[in-house]
PDB file of C-alpha atoms in Angstrom:
ATOM      1  CA  MET A   1      38.826   8.218  29.551  1.00  0.00           C
ATOM      2  CA  GLY A   2      38.286  11.571  27.654  1.00  0.00           C
ATOM      3  CA  LYS A   3      34.745  12.410  27.207  1.00  0.00           C
ATOM      4  CA  GLY A   4      35.494  12.140  23.441  1.00  0.00           C
ATOM      5  CA  GLN A   5      36.452   8.323  24.109  1.00  0.00           C
ATOM      6  CA  GLN A   6      33.281   7.900  26.428  1.00  0.00           C
ATOM      7  CA  ARG A   7      31.021   9.239  23.372  1.00  0.00           C
ATOM      8  CA  SER A   8      32.599   6.388  21.054  1.00  0.00           C
ATOM      9  CA  ALA A   9      32.722   3.440  23.981  1.00  0.00           C
ATOM     10  CA  ALA A  10      29.100   4.304  24.383  1.00  0.00           C
ATOM     11  CA  LYS A  11      28.206   4.155  20.402  1.00  0.00           C
ATOM     12  CA  ARG A  12      29.979   0.733  19.913  1.00  0.00           C
ATOM     13  CA  ILE A  13      27.901  -0.742  22.829  1.00  0.00           C
ATOM     14  CA  ASN A  14      24.480   0.792  21.577  1.00  0.00           C
ATOM     15  CA  ALA A  15      25.764  -0.755  17.897  1.00  0.00           C
ATOM     16  CA  SER A  16      26.627  -4.080  19.453  1.00  0.00           C
ATOM     17  CA  ARG A  17      23.188  -4.496  21.710  1.00  0.00           C
ATOM     18  CA  GLY A  18      21.531  -3.557  18.084  1.00  0.00           C
ATOM     19  CA  ARG A  19      23.187  -6.103  17.064  1.00  0.00           C
ATOM     20  CA  LEU A  20      22.494  -8.752  19.672  1.00  0.00           C
ATOM     21  CA  ILE A  21      18.815  -7.683  19.674  1.00  0.00           C
ATOM     22  CA  SER A  22      18.575  -8.388  15.998  1.00  0.00           C
ATOM     23  CA  VAL A  23      20.183 -12.022  16.355  1.00  0.00           C
ATOM     24  CA  ILE A  24      17.552 -12.672  18.919  1.00  0.00           C
ATOM     25  CA  ALA A  25      14.515 -11.554  16.865  1.00  0.00           C
ATOM     26  CA  CYS A  26      15.910 -13.247  13.876  1.00  0.00           C
ATOM     27  CA  ALA A  27      16.353 -16.567  16.042  1.00  0.00           C
ATOM     28  CA  ALA A  28      12.710 -16.250  17.420  1.00  0.00           C
ATOM     29  CA  LEU A  29      11.131 -15.360  13.762  1.00  0.00           C
ATOM     30  CA  SER A  30      12.689 -18.561  12.639  1.00  0.00           C
ATOM     31  CA  ALA A  31      11.641 -20.707  16.192  1.00  0.00           C
ATOM     32  CA  LEU A  32       8.032 -19.342  15.398  1.00  0.00           C
ATOM     33  CA  PHE A  33       7.576 -20.058  11.815  1.00  0.00           C
ATOM     34  CA  ALA A  34       9.348 -23.928  12.053  1.00  0.00           C
ATOM     35  CA  ALA A  35       6.737 -24.136  15.151  1.00  0.00           C
ATOM     36  CA  CYS A  36       4.110 -23.270  12.769  1.00  0.00           C
ATOM     37  CA  GLY A  37       5.106 -25.371   9.772  1.00  0.00           C
ATOM     38  CA  GLY A  38       7.387 -23.725   7.096  1.00  0.00           C
ATOM     39  CA  GLY A  39       5.976 -24.542   3.627  1.00  0.00           C
ATOM     40  CA  PRO A  40       7.262 -27.596   1.915  1.00  0.00           C
ATOM     41  CA  GLN A  41      11.444 -26.809   1.157  1.00  0.00           C
ATOM     42  CA  ASN A  42      14.581 -28.307  -0.257  1.00  0.00           C
ATOM     43  CA  ALA A  43      17.594 -27.342   2.087  1.00  0.00           C
ATOM     44  CA  ASN A  44      17.759 -23.871   0.993  1.00  0.00           C
ATOM     45  CA  VAL A  45      15.096 -22.566   3.010  1.00  0.00           C
ATOM     46  CA  ALA A  46      12.337 -20.985   0.159  1.00  0.00           C
ATOM     47  CA  ASP A  47      10.147 -17.687   1.032  1.00  0.00           C
ATOM     48  CA  PRO A  48       7.035 -18.530   1.824  1.00  0.00           C
ATOM     49  CA  ASN A  49       5.275 -14.991   0.688  1.00  0.00           C
ATOM     50  CA  GLU A  50       7.338 -15.621  -2.352  1.00  0.00           C
ATOM     51  CA  VAL A  51       4.979 -14.104  -5.308  1.00  0.00           C
ATOM     52  CA  ASN A  52       4.746 -15.902  -8.804  1.00  0.00           C
ATOM     53  CA  PRO A  53       3.691 -13.403 -11.455  1.00  0.00           C
ATOM     54  CA  ASN A  54       2.333 -16.087 -13.658  1.00  0.00           C
ATOM     55  CA  VAL A  55      -0.588 -18.080 -11.727  1.00  0.00           C
ATOM     56  CA  LYS A  56      -3.187 -20.420 -13.873  1.00  0.00           C
ATOM     57  CA  THR A  57      -6.274 -19.217 -13.189  1.00  0.00           C
ATOM     58  CA  GLY A  58      -9.374 -21.197 -13.417  1.00  0.00           C
ATOM     59  CA  VAL A  59      -8.704 -24.417 -15.241  1.00  0.00           C
ATOM     60  CA  LYS A  60     -10.019 -27.584 -14.081  1.00  0.00           C
ATOM     61  CA  PRO A  61      -7.713 -30.551 -13.412  1.00  0.00           C
ATOM     62  CA  GLU A  62      -7.882 -33.553 -16.551  1.00  0.00           C
ATOM     63  CA  PRO A  63      -6.413 -37.029 -15.050  1.00  0.00           C
ATOM     64  CA  ASP A  64      -3.633 -38.501 -16.872  1.00  0.00           C
ATOM     65  CA  ALA A  65      -4.132 -41.749 -18.474  1.00  0.00           C
ATOM     66  CA  GLU A  66      -1.544 -42.703 -15.448  1.00  0.00           C
ATOM     67  CA  ALA A  67      -1.512 -42.551 -11.744  1.00  0.00           C
ATOM     68  CA  ALA A  68       1.240 -43.171  -9.810  1.00  0.00           C
ATOM     69  CA  VAL A  69       1.172 -45.686  -7.524  1.00  0.00           C
ATOM     70  CA  ILE A  70       3.576 -45.677  -4.255  1.00  0.00           C
ATOM     71  CA  GLU A  71       4.176 -48.895  -2.687  1.00  0.00           C
ATOM     72  CA  MET A  72       5.914 -48.858   1.162  1.00  0.00           C
ATOM     73  CA  GLU A  73       8.984 -50.981   2.027  1.00  0.00           C
ATOM     74  CA  ASP A  74       7.285 -51.777   5.505  1.00  0.00           C
ATOM     75  CA  PRO A  75       3.619 -53.374   4.372  1.00  0.00           C
ATOM     76  CA  ALA A  76       2.184 -51.658   7.510  1.00  0.00           C
ATOM     77  CA  TYR A  77       1.699 -48.167   5.701  1.00  0.00           C
ATOM     78  CA  GLY A  78       0.016 -49.590   2.710  1.00  0.00           C
ATOM     79  CA  ARG A  79      -0.092 -47.611  -0.612  1.00  0.00           C
ATOM     80  CA  ILE A  80      -0.621 -44.246  -1.494  1.00  0.00           C
ATOM     81  CA  VAL A  81      -2.107 -43.726  -5.515  1.00  0.00           C
ATOM     82  CA  LEU A  82      -1.636 -40.832  -6.984  1.00  0.00           C
ATOM     83  CA  GLU A  83      -3.653 -38.610  -9.667  1.00  0.00           C
ATOM     84  CA  LEU A  84      -1.415 -36.540 -11.828  1.00  0.00           C
ATOM     85  CA  TYR A  85      -2.474 -33.321 -13.429  1.00  0.00           C
ATOM     86  CA  PRO A  86      -1.206 -32.423 -16.747  1.00  0.00           C
ATOM     87  CA  ASN A  87      -3.224 -29.722 -17.784  1.00  0.00           C
ATOM     88  CA  ILE A  88      -1.932 -27.964 -14.274  1.00  0.00           C
ATOM     89  CA  ALA A  89       1.996 -29.134 -14.326  1.00  0.00           C
ATOM     90  CA  PRO A  90       2.779 -30.357 -17.730  1.00  0.00           C
ATOM     91  CA  LYS A  91       7.031 -29.966 -16.281  1.00  0.00           C
ATOM     92  CA  MET A  92       6.194 -31.367 -13.067  1.00  0.00           C
ATOM     93  CA  VAL A  93       4.331 -34.108 -14.026  1.00  0.00           C
ATOM     94  CA  GLU A  94       6.239 -35.219 -16.939  1.00  0.00           C
ATOM     95  CA  ARG A  95       9.426 -34.722 -14.175  1.00  0.00           C
ATOM     96  CA  PHE A  96       7.621 -37.248 -11.875  1.00  0.00           C
ATOM     97  CA  LYS A  97       6.211 -39.829 -14.471  1.00  0.00           C
ATOM     98  CA  THR A  98       9.999 -39.930 -16.390  1.00  0.00           C
ATOM     99  CA  LEU A  99      11.758 -40.183 -12.623  1.00  0.00           C
ATOM    100  CA  ALA A 100       9.123 -43.083 -11.850  1.00  0.00           C
ATOM    101  CA  ARG A 101       9.556 -45.089 -14.767  1.00  0.00           C
ATOM    102  CA  GLU A 102      13.910 -44.602 -14.296  1.00  0.00           C
ATOM    103  CA  GLY A 103      13.467 -46.060 -10.442  1.00  0.00           C
ATOM    104  CA  PHE A 104      14.611 -42.711  -9.277  1.00  0.00           C
ATOM    105  CA  TYR A 105      12.379 -43.068  -6.232  1.00  0.00           C
ATOM    106  CA  ASN A 106      12.972 -46.582  -5.537  1.00  0.00           C
ATOM    107  CA  GLY A 107      14.543 -46.363  -1.933  1.00  0.00           C
ATOM    108  CA  THR A 108      14.113 -43.654  -1.438  1.00  0.00           C
ATOM    109  CA  ALA A 109      12.171 -42.308   2.202  1.00  0.00           C
ATOM    110  CA  PHE A 110       9.561 -39.703   3.420  1.00  0.00           C
ATOM    111  CA  HIS A 111      12.395 -37.332   4.707  1.00  0.00           C
ATOM    112  CA  ARG A 112       9.937 -35.020   6.574  1.00  0.00           C
ATOM    113  CA  VAL A 113       6.416 -35.491   8.416  1.00  0.00           C
ATOM    114  CA  GLU A 114       5.048 -33.058  10.413  1.00  0.00           C
ATOM    115  CA  PRO A 115       1.526 -33.768  11.429  1.00  0.00           C
ATOM    116  CA  ARG A 116       0.764 -29.803  12.842  1.00  0.00           C
ATOM    117  CA  ALA A 117       2.197 -28.799   9.530  1.00  0.00           C
ATOM    118  CA  ASN A 118      -0.500 -31.096   7.360  1.00  0.00           C
ATOM    119  CA  VAL A 119       2.714 -32.232   5.686  1.00  0.00           C
ATOM    120  CA  ILE A 120       4.656 -35.265   4.658  1.00  0.00           C
ATOM    121  CA  GLN A 121       7.269 -34.943   1.877  1.00  0.00           C
ATOM    122  CA  GLY A 122       9.669 -37.121  -0.476  1.00  0.00           C
ATOM    123  CA  GLY A 123      11.368 -37.547  -2.986  1.00  0.00           C
ATOM    124  CA  ASP A 124      15.233 -36.863  -1.930  1.00  0.00           C
ATOM    125  CA  PRO A 125      17.937 -39.625  -3.377  1.00  0.00           C
ATOM    126  CA  ASN A 126      19.805 -38.439  -0.089  1.00  0.00           C
ATOM    127  CA  SER A 127      17.107 -39.987   2.000  1.00  0.00           C
ATOM    128  CA  LYS A 128      18.865 -43.310   0.716  1.00  0.00           C
ATOM    129  CA  ASP A 129      22.156 -43.254   2.786  1.00  0.00           C
ATOM    130  CA  ALA A 130      22.566 -43.370   6.543  1.00  0.00           C
ATOM    131  CA  ASP A 131      23.027 -39.045   7.156  1.00  0.00           C
ATOM    132  CA  PRO A 132      19.621 -37.921   7.745  1.00  0.00           C
ATOM    133  CA  SER A 133      21.009 -34.403   8.098  1.00  0.00           C
ATOM    134  CA  ASN A 134      21.440 -34.020   4.409  1.00  0.00           C
ATOM    135  CA  ASP A 135      17.494 -35.026   4.091  1.00  0.00           C
ATOM    136  CA  GLY A 136      16.000 -32.375   1.992  1.00  0.00           C
ATOM    137  CA  ALA A 137      19.134 -31.286  -0.113  1.00  0.00           C
ATOM    138  CA  GLY A 138      19.218 -33.441  -3.372  1.00  0.00           C
ATOM    139  CA  GLY A 139      17.637 -33.937  -6.434  1.00  0.00           C
ATOM    140  CA  SER A 140      17.387 -35.537  -9.553  1.00  0.00           C
ATOM    141  CA  PRO A 141      20.511 -35.215 -12.343  1.00  0.00           C
ATOM    142  CA  TYR A 142      17.965 -33.022 -14.397  1.00  0.00           C
ATOM    143  CA  PRO A 143      17.639 -29.411 -14.508  1.00  0.00           C
ATOM    144  CA  ASP A 144      15.330 -27.426 -12.247  1.00  0.00           C
ATOM    145  CA  VAL A 145      11.690 -27.384 -13.065  1.00  0.00           C
ATOM    146  CA  PRO A 146      10.184 -23.727 -13.461  1.00  0.00           C
ATOM    147  CA  ALA A 147       7.562 -23.444 -11.379  1.00  0.00           C
ATOM    148  CA  GLU A 148       3.636 -23.920 -12.843  1.00  0.00           C
ATOM    149  CA  ALA A 149       1.577 -22.058  -9.863  1.00  0.00           C
ATOM    150  CA  SER A 150      -2.097 -22.290 -10.009  1.00  0.00           C
ATOM    151  CA  ASP A 151      -5.365 -21.518  -8.150  1.00  0.00           C
ATOM    152  CA  LEU A 152      -5.686 -25.392  -6.910  1.00  0.00           C
ATOM    153  CA  PRO A 153      -6.736 -25.638  -3.509  1.00  0.00           C
ATOM    154  CA  TYR A 154      -4.193 -27.167  -0.852  1.00  0.00           C
ATOM    155  CA  GLU A 155      -6.739 -29.335   0.888  1.00  0.00           C
ATOM    156  CA  PRO A 156      -6.149 -32.891   2.227  1.00  0.00           C
ATOM    157  CA  GLY A 157      -4.671 -34.937  -0.238  1.00  0.00           C
ATOM    158  CA  THR A 158      -3.431 -32.235  -2.581  1.00  0.00           C
ATOM    159  CA  VAL A 159       0.566 -33.394  -4.743  1.00  0.00           C
ATOM    160  CA  GLY A 160       3.078 -29.977  -4.642  1.00  0.00           C
ATOM    161  CA  ALA A 161       6.230 -30.040  -6.166  1.00  0.00           C
ATOM    162  CA  ALA A 162       8.783 -29.085  -2.650  1.00  0.00           C
ATOM    163  CA  ASP A 163      11.343 -25.930  -4.210  1.00  0.00           C
ATOM    164  CA  SER A 164      13.551 -23.741  -2.400  1.00  0.00           C
ATOM    165  CA  GLY A 165      12.530 -21.095  -4.397  1.00  0.00           C
ATOM    166  CA  LEU A 166      10.512 -20.005  -7.401  1.00  0.00           C
ATOM    167  CA  ASP A 167      11.570 -22.276 -10.672  1.00  0.00           C
ATOM    168  CA  THR A 168      13.697 -24.547  -7.910  1.00  0.00           C
ATOM    169  CA  ALA A 169      11.420 -27.944  -7.960  1.00  0.00           C
ATOM    170  CA  ASN A 170      13.416 -31.211  -9.073  1.00  0.00           C
ATOM    171  CA  SER A 171      12.314 -34.483  -7.957  1.00  0.00           C
ATOM    172  CA  GLN A 172      11.015 -33.507  -4.290  1.00  0.00           C
ATOM    173  CA  PHE A 173       7.182 -33.835  -3.485  1.00  0.00           C
ATOM    174  CA  PHE A 174       4.512 -33.509  -0.959  1.00  0.00           C
ATOM    175  CA  ILE A 175       1.202 -34.728   0.023  1.00  0.00           C
ATOM    176  CA  THR A 176      -1.156 -32.148   2.500  1.00  0.00           C
ATOM    177  CA  LEU A 177      -2.984 -33.793   4.650  1.00  0.00           C
ATOM    178  CA  GLY A 178      -5.024 -30.451   5.697  1.00  0.00           C
ATOM    179  CA  ARG A 179      -6.431 -27.288   4.675  1.00  0.00           C
ATOM    180  CA  MET A 180      -3.073 -25.095   3.761  1.00  0.00           C
ATOM    181  CA  PRO A 181      -4.357 -22.045   1.874  1.00  0.00           C
ATOM    182  CA  GLN A 182      -0.690 -20.167   2.910  1.00  0.00           C
ATOM    183  CA  TRP A 183       0.554 -22.655   0.222  1.00  0.00           C
ATOM    184  CA  GLU A 184      -1.709 -21.491  -2.785  1.00  0.00           C
ATOM    185  CA  LYS A 185      -0.553 -19.939  -5.833  1.00  0.00           C
ATOM    186  CA  ARG A 186       2.966 -20.254  -4.097  1.00  0.00           C
ATOM    187  CA  TYR A 187       3.683 -23.949  -4.761  1.00  0.00           C
ATOM    188  CA  THR A 188       3.164 -26.138  -7.876  1.00  0.00           C
ATOM    189  CA  VAL A 189       0.287 -28.236  -7.449  1.00  0.00           C
ATOM    190  CA  PHE A 190       0.346 -31.615 -10.306  1.00  0.00           C
ATOM    191  CA  GLY A 191      -1.595 -33.967  -8.677  1.00  0.00           C
ATOM    192  CA  ARG A 192      -3.763 -35.389  -5.636  1.00  0.00           C
ATOM    193  CA  VAL A 193      -4.345 -38.701  -3.612  1.00  0.00           C
ATOM    194  CA  VAL A 194      -7.099 -40.756  -4.791  1.00  0.00           C
ATOM    195  CA  GLU A 195      -6.351 -43.907  -2.806  1.00  0.00           C
ATOM    196  CA  GLY A 196      -4.255 -44.147   0.916  1.00  0.00           C
ATOM    197  CA  LEU A 197      -4.985 -40.804   2.386  1.00  0.00           C
ATOM    198  CA  GLY A 198      -5.543 -42.702   5.769  1.00  0.00           C
ATOM    199  CA  ASN A 199      -1.731 -44.351   5.301  1.00  0.00           C
ATOM    200  CA  ALA A 200      -0.384 -40.826   4.646  1.00  0.00           C
ATOM    201  CA  ARG A 201      -1.795 -39.849   8.340  1.00  0.00           C
ATOM    202  CA  VAL A 202      -0.390 -42.659   9.522  1.00  0.00           C
ATOM    203  CA  ILE A 203       3.057 -42.134   8.062  1.00  0.00           C
ATOM    204  CA  SER A 204       2.864 -38.497   9.031  1.00  0.00           C
ATOM    205  CA  THR A 205       2.604 -39.176  12.690  1.00  0.00           C
ATOM    206  CA  ALA A 206       5.456 -41.859  12.677  1.00  0.00           C
ATOM    207  CA  PRO A 207       7.964 -41.165  15.339  1.00  0.00           C
ATOM    208  CA  THR A 208      11.403 -39.050  14.260  1.00  0.00           C
ATOM    209  CA  ARG A 209      14.764 -38.283  15.546  1.00  0.00           C
ATOM    210  CA  ASP A 210      14.699 -35.703  18.598  1.00  0.00           C
ATOM    211  CA  GLY A 211      14.497 -32.000  17.696  1.00  0.00           C
ATOM    212  CA  SER A 212      14.053 -33.194  14.023  1.00  0.00           C
ATOM    213  CA  THR A 213      10.671 -33.925  10.846  1.00  0.00           C
ATOM    214  CA  ASN A 214      13.102 -37.001  10.198  1.00  0.00           C
ATOM    215  CA  PRO A 215      11.412 -40.150  10.466  1.00  0.00           C
ATOM    216  CA  ASP A 216      13.603 -42.716  12.665  1.00  0.00           C
ATOM    217  CA  PRO A 217      12.950 -45.274  11.799  1.00  0.00           C
ATOM    218  CA  LYS A 218      13.492 -44.637   8.335  1.00  0.00           C
ATOM    219  CA  ILE A 219       9.654 -44.611   6.323  1.00  0.00           C
ATOM    220  CA  VAL A 220      11.551 -46.004   2.888  1.00  0.00           C
ATOM    221  CA  ILE A 221       9.525 -46.151  -0.787  1.00  0.00           C
ATOM    222  CA  LYS A 222       9.565 -49.588  -2.364  1.00  0.00           C
ATOM    223  CA  SER A 223       8.581 -48.403  -5.598  1.00  0.00           C
ATOM    224  CA  ILE A 224       6.451 -45.827  -7.515  1.00  0.00           C
ATOM    225  CA  THR A 225       5.086 -47.145 -10.309  1.00  0.00           C
ATOM    226  CA  LEU A 226       2.772 -46.346 -13.265  1.00  0.00           C
ATOM    227  CA  GLN A 227      -0.552 -47.598 -13.834  1.00  0.00           C
ATOM    228  CA  PRO A 228      -3.968 -47.082 -15.685  1.00  0.00           C
ATOM    229  CA  ARG A 229      -5.647 -44.964 -13.994  1.00  0.00           C
ATOM    230  CA  ALA A 230      -8.631 -45.857 -14.925  1.00  0.00           C
ATOM    231  CA  ASN A 231      -7.821 -49.010 -12.161  1.00  0.00           C
ATOM    232  CA  PHE A 232      -8.286 -46.273  -9.178  1.00  0.00           C
ATOM    233  CA  LYS A 233     -11.461 -45.116  -8.267  1.00  0.00           C
TER     234      LYS A 233
END
């Protein structure tokens, strides 16, 4: 092999090594992000560092006249009552209430439970079928909802809208179980748990399929109904 051929071969080997290192680095970062608990997402991965330029600040949340009551198919999981904030996220609250009235959430499941990441997530119609691999990829027939970020803190009981990027929220929602400042001003806050946070914590520790955050057996939502907020403390 001539010197010119040797130099070309060396360049190809170095380029291949560079690509391999990049692949390994990306895989390592992905694993690290997953281990630390990524943001609440639909199937397409959202960038947790994506900045929303329109953040509502200094607004005190005002509860809607109606609360959302989540009843579980398994009575052992109890119920979870959500207070909704239309003055903070009017479009997402309206979407959530519309879907609840239509019975959209009935029979769906909490398809993601992560006690280490302080989150449980539901609202995907795909979770009704027997294929767990498509959970997190579904939504309602309605258009996506624009992001409605605010400076409300993500703390135990905060209810947020899951998305796959800014302006892609639809039907999926999540409940935080601990302080998650990295999600603030990024994911839409549209309510909080006023009853049943302990039940949400129990759901978060349910057994999951090997190597996943998908509960096995399913944790099915029997219904989400709207009831007068005044009925709850």
